[in-house]
mmCIF file of C-alpha atoms in Angstrom:
data_model
loop_
_atom_site.group_PDB
_atom_site.id
_atom_site.type_symbol
_atom_site.label_atom_id
_atom_site.label_comp_id
_atom_site.label_asym_id
_atom_site.label_seq_id
_atom_site.Cartn_x
_atom_site.Cartn_y
_atom_site.Cartn_z
ATOM 1 C CA MET Y 1 0.013 0.081 -0.146
ATOM 2 C CA THR Y 2 1.439 3.356 -1.280
ATOM 3 C CA ASP Y 3 -1.267 5.813 -1.257
ATOM 4 C CA PRO Y 4 -1.156 8.153 1.639
ATOM 5 C CA ALA Y 5 -4.890 8.457 1.886
ATOM 6 C CA ALA Y 6 -5.336 4.635 1.913
ATOM 7 C CA ILE Y 7 -2.761 4.163 4.340
ATOM 8 C CA ARG Y 8 -4.372 6.841 6.693
ATOM 9 C CA GLU Y 9 -7.768 5.174 6.233
ATOM 10 C CA ASP Y 10 -6.359 1.874 7.281
ATOM 11 C CA ILE Y 11 -4.603 3.318 10.383
ATOM 12 C CA VAL Y 12 -7.851 5.213 11.725
ATOM 13 C CA VAL Y 13 -10.173 2.190 11.156
ATOM 14 C CA CYS Y 14 -7.538 0.095 13.183
ATOM 15 C CA ALA Y 15 -7.190 2.315 15.853
ATOM 16 C CA ARG Y 16 -10.874 2.966 16.235
ATOM 17 C CA GLY Y 17 -11.588 -0.360 16.151
ATOM 18 C CA LEU Y 18 -8.927 -0.591 19.129
ATOM 19 C CA GLY Y 19 -11.073 2.140 21.148
ATOM 20 C CA ALA Y 20 -9.126 5.335 20.060
ATOM 21 C CA THR Y 21 -11.564 8.366 19.844
ATOM 22 C CA LEU Y 22 -8.920 10.691 18.624
ATOM 23 C CA VAL Y 23 -6.486 9.825 15.793
ATOM 24 C CA ARG Y 24 -3.912 12.129 14.428
ATOM 25 C CA MET Y 25 -0.848 11.766 12.384
ATOM 26 C CA CYS Y 26 2.234 14.066 11.685
ATOM 27 C CA PRO Y 27 5.617 13.505 10.186
ATOM 28 C CA THR Y 28 8.681 13.298 12.882
ATOM 29 C CA ASP Y 29 10.239 16.104 10.929
ATOM 30 C CA ARG Y 30 8.057 18.560 12.918
ATOM 31 C CA TRP Y 31 9.972 18.016 15.852
ATOM 32 C CA SER Y 32 13.068 19.645 14.150
ATOM 33 C CA GLU Y 33 10.735 22.263 12.291
ATOM 34 C CA HIS Y 34 9.181 23.440 15.667
ATOM 35 C CA PRO Y 35 11.922 22.529 18.264
ATOM 36 C CA ILE Y 36 10.740 22.576 21.768
ATOM 37 C CA GLN Y 37 12.558 19.901 23.443
ATOM 38 C CA ASP Y 38 16.338 19.085 23.261
ATOM 39 C CA GLU Y 39 17.423 17.180 19.925
ATOM 40 C CA GLY Y 40 17.577 13.894 21.953
ATOM 41 C CA PHE Y 41 13.843 13.780 22.652
ATOM 42 C CA ARG Y 42 13.037 13.694 18.980
ATOM 43 C CA PRO Y 43 11.749 10.516 17.574
ATOM 44 C CA ARG Y 44 14.417 10.432 14.750
ATOM 45 C CA SER Y 45 17.265 10.913 17.187
ATOM 46 C CA ILE Y 46 16.300 7.378 18.698
ATOM 47 C CA TRP Y 47 14.923 5.582 15.852
ATOM 48 C CA PRO Y 48 16.217 7.274 12.613
ATOM 49 C CA TRP Y 49 13.601 5.196 10.254
ATOM 50 C CA ALA Y 50 10.696 6.601 12.037
ATOM 51 C CA GLU Y 51 8.837 8.705 9.419
ATOM 52 C CA THR Y 52 5.425 9.328 11.136
ATOM 53 C CA ALA Y 53 4.237 9.649 14.597
ATOM 54 C CA ILE Y 54 0.512 8.488 15.030
ATOM 55 C CA VAL Y 55 -1.072 9.919 18.392
ATOM 56 C CA LEU Y 56 -4.027 8.142 19.681
ATOM 57 C CA GLY Y 57 -6.292 9.711 22.260
ATOM 58 C CA ILE Y 58 -8.867 8.645 24.773
ATOM 59 C CA PRO Y 59 -10.935 10.514 27.272
ATOM 60 C CA LEU Y 60 -10.734 10.975 30.955
ATOM 61 C CA PHE Y 61 -14.340 11.152 32.381
ATOM 62 C CA ALA Y 62 -15.100 14.395 33.755
ATOM 63 C CA PRO Y 63 -17.354 13.141 36.567
ATOM 64 C CA MET Y 64 -14.346 10.984 37.725
ATOM 65 C CA VAL Y 65 -11.865 13.658 37.327
ATOM 66 C CA ALA Y 66 -13.820 15.951 39.258
ATOM 67 C CA THR Y 67 -13.168 13.891 42.437
ATOM 68 C CA THR Y 68 -9.406 14.100 42.354
ATOM 69 C CA PRO Y 69 -7.450 13.220 44.235
ATOM 70 C CA SER Y 70 -9.102 10.150 44.907
ATOM 71 C CA MET Y 71 -9.044 6.400 44.357
ATOM 72 C CA VAL Y 72 -11.649 6.927 41.769
ATOM 73 C CA TYR Y 73 -9.679 8.995 39.699
ATOM 74 C CA GLN Y 74 -6.235 6.775 40.345
ATOM 75 C CA GLU Y 75 -8.393 3.743 38.970
ATOM 76 C CA LEU Y 76 -9.324 5.778 35.756
ATOM 77 C CA TYR Y 77 -5.811 6.982 35.411
ATOM 78 C CA HIS Y 78 -4.370 3.397 35.735
ATOM 79 C CA THR Y 79 -7.061 2.017 33.553
ATOM 80 C CA SER Y 80 -6.490 4.502 30.796
ATOM 81 C CA ASN Y 81 -2.841 3.715 30.833
ATOM 82 C CA ARG Y 82 -3.334 -0.041 30.201
ATOM 83 C CA VAL Y 83 -5.851 0.612 27.501
ATOM 84 C CA LEU Y 84 -3.489 3.203 25.838
ATOM 85 C CA ASP Y 85 -0.444 0.500 26.092
ATOM 86 C CA ASP Y 86 -2.663 -1.922 24.388
ATOM 87 C CA MET Y 87 -3.898 0.159 21.818
ATOM 88 C CA GLY Y 88 -0.144 1.192 20.969
ATOM 89 C CA TYR Y 89 0.919 -2.326 20.884
ATOM 90 C CA ARG Y 90 -1.722 -3.676 18.501
ATOM 91 C CA LEU Y 91 -1.674 -0.790 16.072
ATOM 92 C CA SER Y 92 2.287 -1.276 16.052
ATOM 93 C CA SER Y 93 1.448 -4.978 15.141
ATOM 94 C CA HIS Y 94 -0.902 -4.370 12.948
ATOM 95 C CA LEU Y 95 1.584 -2.140 10.769
ATOM 96 C CA MET Y 96 4.276 -4.749 11.069
ATOM 97 C CA SER Y 97 1.724 -7.165 9.635
ATOM 98 C CA GLU Y 98 1.309 -4.713 6.770
ATOM 99 C CA GLY Y 99 5.136 -4.538 6.067
ATOM 100 C CA TYR Y 100 6.060 -1.571 7.833
ATOM 101 C CA ARG Y 101 8.705 -0.917 10.792
ATOM 102 C CA ALA Y 102 6.655 0.348 14.035
ATOM 103 C CA ILE Y 103 6.887 0.684 17.665
ATOM 104 C CA TYR Y 104 5.103 2.450 20.267
ATOM 105 C CA PHE Y 105 6.266 4.912 23.009
ATOM 106 C CA PRO Y 106 4.591 3.675 26.375
ATOM 107 C CA ARG Y 107 2.220 6.231 27.509
ATOM 108 C CA ASP Y 108 4.228 7.515 30.811
ATOM 109 C CA CYS Y 109 7.791 6.499 30.020
ATOM 110 C CA TYR Y 110 9.305 6.988 33.604
ATOM 111 C CA PHE Y 111 9.928 4.542 36.221
ATOM 112 C CA SER Y 112 8.252 6.375 39.242
ATOM 113 C CA VAL Y 113 7.480 9.693 40.692
ATOM 114 C CA GLU Y 114 10.324 9.546 42.591
ATOM 115 C CA ALA Y 115 12.622 9.265 39.867
ATOM 116 C CA LEU Y 116 11.401 12.366 38.398
ATOM 117 C CA LEU Y 117 13.030 14.106 41.400
ATOM 118 C CA ASP Y 118 16.399 13.364 39.861
ATOM 119 C CA ARG Y 119 15.509 14.060 36.263
ATOM 120 C CA PRO Y 120 12.135 15.786 35.896
ATOM 121 C CA ALA Y 121 11.597 14.313 32.234
ATOM 122 C CA ALA Y 122 9.789 11.324 30.853
ATOM 123 C CA ALA Y 123 11.582 9.583 27.940
ATOM 124 C CA PHE Y 124 8.946 10.821 25.352
ATOM 125 C CA SER Y 125 6.390 13.589 25.634
ATOM 126 C CA HIS Y 126 2.776 12.571 24.170
ATOM 127 C CA VAL Y 127 1.808 16.240 24.629
ATOM 128 C CA LEU Y 128 4.138 17.534 22.160
ATOM 129 C CA SER Y 129 3.596 14.350 19.845
ATOM 130 C CA ALA Y 130 -0.171 15.385 19.906
ATOM 131 C CA TYR Y 131 0.696 19.013 19.341
ATOM 132 C CA TYR Y 132 2.570 18.419 16.347
ATOM 133 C CA ALA Y 133 -0.222 16.107 15.038
ATOM 134 C CA GLY Y 134 -2.788 18.616 15.463
ATOM 135 C CA MET Y 135 -4.787 16.968 18.246
ATOM 136 C CA GLY Y 136 -4.776 19.887 20.130
ATOM 137 C CA THR Y 137 -2.951 22.904 21.584
ATOM 138 C CA ILE Y 138 -0.607 23.151 24.783
ATOM 139 C CA GLY Y 139 -2.416 25.014 27.372
ATOM 140 C CA ASP Y 140 -0.944 27.323 29.943
ATOM 141 C CA SER Y 141 -0.908 24.357 32.524
ATOM 142 C CA HIS Y 142 1.295 22.664 29.953
ATOM 143 C CA ASN Y 143 -1.310 19.983 29.347
ATOM 144 C CA LEU Y 144 -2.655 19.132 25.927
ATOM 145 C CA ILE Y 145 -5.979 21.040 25.210
ATOM 146 C CA THR Y 146 -8.301 19.484 23.043
ATOM 147 C CA ARG Y 147 -11.666 20.694 21.400
ATOM 148 C CA GLU Y 148 -13.270 17.326 22.345
ATOM 149 C CA TYR Y 149 -12.175 16.714 26.117
ATOM 150 C CA GLY Y 150 -10.064 19.869 27.082
ATOM 151 C CA PRO Y 151 -7.190 18.631 28.928
ATOM 152 C CA ARG Y 152 -9.263 15.456 29.767
ATOM 153 C CA VAL Y 153 -7.520 13.259 27.566
ATOM 154 C CA ARG Y 154 -4.565 10.691 27.609
ATOM 155 C CA MET Y 155 -2.395 9.862 24.530
ATOM 156 C CA VAL Y 156 -0.033 7.117 23.157
ATOM 157 C CA THR Y 157 2.220 7.377 20.301
ATOM 158 C CA VAL Y 158 3.143 4.942 17.532
ATOM 159 C CA LEU Y 159 6.198 5.603 15.443
ATOM 160 C CA THR Y 160 6.266 3.998 12.089
ATOM 161 C CA ASP Y 161 7.923 4.250 8.440
ATOM 162 C CA ALA Y 162 4.414 4.152 6.866
ATOM 163 C CA VAL Y 163 3.664 7.664 5.321
ATOM 164 C CA PRO Y 164 -0.129 8.556 5.440
ATOM 165 C CA LYS Y 165 -1.889 11.657 4.806
ATOM 166 C CA TYR Y 166 -0.922 14.056 7.670
ATOM 167 C CA ASP Y 167 -2.760 16.431 9.875
ATOM 168 C CA ASP Y 168 -1.773 19.865 10.296
ATOM 169 C CA ILE Y 169 -0.685 21.645 13.329
ATOM 170 C CA LEU Y 170 -3.723 23.693 15.193
ATOM 171 C CA ASP Y 171 -3.396 27.448 14.504
ATOM 172 C CA GLU Y 172 -6.208 28.147 17.066
ATOM 173 C CA ASP Y 173 -5.030 28.478 20.653
ATOM 174 C CA LEU Y 174 -7.769 26.367 22.517
ATOM 175 C CA CYS Y 175 -6.546 27.589 25.943
ATOM 176 C CA ILE Y 176 -8.680 30.338 27.035
ATOM 177 C CA HIS Y 177 -6.238 31.669 29.626
ATOM 178 C CA CYS Y 178 -8.661 31.886 32.534
ATOM 179 C CA GLY Y 179 -6.153 31.411 35.221
ATOM 180 C CA LYS Y 180 -8.131 28.290 37.064
ATOM 181 C CA CYS Y 181 -5.270 25.975 36.700
ATOM 182 C CA LEU Y 182 -2.865 28.733 38.234
ATOM 183 C CA ARG Y 183 -5.290 29.204 41.184
ATOM 184 C CA GLU Y 184 -6.357 25.786 41.832
ATOM 185 C CA CYS Y 185 -2.778 24.150 41.991
ATOM 186 C CA PRO Y 186 -2.383 22.676 45.161
ATOM 187 C CA SER Y 187 1.300 22.818 44.911
ATOM 188 C CA LYS Y 188 1.628 26.191 43.435
ATOM 189 C CA ALA Y 189 3.714 25.167 40.940
ATOM 190 C CA PHE Y 190 2.497 27.691 38.042
ATOM 191 C CA THR Y 191 3.831 31.273 37.733
ATOM 192 C CA ASP Y 192 2.412 33.627 35.308
ATOM 193 C CA ASN Y 193 5.204 35.242 33.555
ATOM 194 C CA GLY Y 194 2.829 37.352 31.527
ATOM 195 C CA GLU Y 195 4.115 35.582 28.206
ATOM 196 C CA GLY Y 196 1.577 32.948 27.853
ATOM 197 C CA ILE Y 197 2.057 29.236 28.934
ATOM 198 C CA TYR Y 198 2.979 29.552 32.757
ATOM 199 C CA ASP Y 199 6.341 28.677 34.184
ATOM 200 C CA MET Y 200 6.159 25.418 35.998
ATOM 201 C CA ASP Y 201 8.182 24.211 39.086
ATOM 202 C CA ALA Y 202 8.248 20.503 38.243
ATOM 203 C CA ARG Y 203 9.781 19.738 41.877
ATOM 204 C CA ALA Y 204 6.954 21.328 43.553
ATOM 205 C CA CYS Y 205 4.629 19.240 41.333
ATOM 206 C CA THR Y 206 6.530 16.039 41.950
ATOM 207 C CA GLU Y 207 6.915 16.439 45.600
ATOM 208 C CA TYR Y 208 2.842 16.922 46.137
ATOM 209 C CA HIS Y 209 2.468 13.691 44.171
ATOM 210 C CA LEU Y 210 4.871 11.849 46.647
ATOM 211 C CA GLU Y 211 2.661 13.265 49.477
ATOM 212 C CA LEU Y 212 -0.652 12.068 47.705
ATOM 213 C CA LYS Y 213 1.000 8.685 47.119
ATOM 214 C CA ARG Y 214 1.738 8.477 50.717
ATOM 215 C CA GLN Y 215 -2.106 9.532 51.248
ATOM 216 C CA ARG Y 216 -2.776 6.564 49.014
ATOM 217 C CA HIS Y 217 -4.558 8.499 46.128
ATOM 218 C CA TRP Y 218 -2.820 9.923 43.169
ATOM 219 C CA PRO Y 219 -2.052 11.544 40.746
ATOM 220 C CA CYS Y 220 -3.442 14.993 41.460
ATOM 221 C CA GLY Y 221 -5.016 16.345 38.084
ATOM 222 C CA ARG Y 222 -6.348 19.277 39.585
ATOM 223 C CA CYS Y 223 -5.224 21.174 36.738
ATOM 224 C CA ILE Y 224 -7.465 19.088 34.210
ATOM 225 C CA ALA Y 225 -10.275 18.966 36.411
ATOM 226 C CA VAL Y 226 -10.946 22.473 36.791
ATOM 227 C CA CYS Y 227 -10.324 23.340 33.141
ATOM 228 C CA PRO Y 228 -13.523 24.776 31.415
ATOM 229 C CA VAL Y 229 -12.318 24.056 27.901
ATOM 230 C CA GLY Y 230 -14.074 20.724 26.125
ATOM 231 C CA GLU Y 231 -17.202 19.717 24.775
ATOM 232 C CA ASP Y 232 -17.348 16.693 27.273
ATOM 233 C CA LEU Y 233 -18.609 19.181 29.667
ATOM 234 C CA LYS Y 234 -21.632 20.409 27.751
ATOM 235 C CA ALA Y 235 -23.523 17.382 28.899
ATOM 236 C CA TYR Y 236 -23.103 18.705 32.478
ATOM 237 C CA ARG Y 237 -23.911 22.202 31.960
ATOM 238 C CA GLY Y 238 -26.645 23.515 34.442
ATOM 239 C CA THR Y 239 -25.669 20.644 36.895
ATOM 240 C CA LYS Y 240 -23.384 20.023 39.313
ATOM 241 C CA ILE Y 241 -20.875 17.430 37.844
ATOM 242 C CA VAL Y 242 -20.457 15.853 41.465
ATOM 243 C CA THR Y 243 -21.769 16.838 44.674
ATOM 244 C CA ASP Y 244 -19.384 18.108 47.492
ATOM 245 C CA GLN Y 245 -20.566 15.073 49.799
ATOM 246 C CA GLY Y 246 -19.546 12.880 46.531
ATOM 247 C CA ILE Y 247 -15.932 14.449 46.316
ATOM 248 C CA GLU Y 248 -15.388 13.941 50.173
ATOM 249 C CA HIS Y 249 -16.550 10.169 49.778
ATOM 250 C CA CYS Y 250 -14.490 9.378 47.034
ATOM 251 C CA ARG Y 251 -11.525 10.920 49.032
ATOM 252 C CA ARG Y 252 -12.113 9.170 52.141
ATOM 253 C CA TYR Y 253 -13.033 5.667 51.133
ATOM 254 C CA GLY Y 254 -10.520 3.257 49.445
ATOM 255 C CA SER Y 255 -7.598 5.394 50.260
#
């Protein structure tokens, strides 16, 4: 198969069959054309044959995220990780069966929260991958913001030498710069520098996550819980997404 449109259709059909609700694709050249991270993080610096990044996204359900930090959100987070790794593995396997080279970058790519204290970066950023593939834009909170789910989305990236029809980077800034993530951050990790995306104290964020682990419910996720962007919230307009008593219940039990 050599037609880019046909390759794209095959990938989309397979990915949606695996459960992906968002599927976007881009050339790996975009990492060098729009540099954000050091060269070592670029796909071709690791796998020089990788022509294409395929990004698969699934939602984090807003009513569950709203209880964070809680075991409810922790289970949702872990479930999304399992689903994403499975999708990445299966799509890579499908591409290999079609004669392409392919691998997937697992959705987190760091050993533990404790490891981030020593080196505060994962091996790969799916946020940047999704940005380059036009799935969304990077918000003030450093999260990917999508039209469909705001920042309540998790991604995995498949790298391949297949060359499908690509998506464009989004021109529209989906972050509305409301400041809720800045004000609501429990670790006070964000600082408004007046120039767009907030400065972020990664160590403060990590140390707060370690405290949540000691309390037996993590990760935090407050910045994605309070974000008002996303079509997923339309179904809950005019009603309370979760009661105050419900939040307290989910945080108290199971932890």
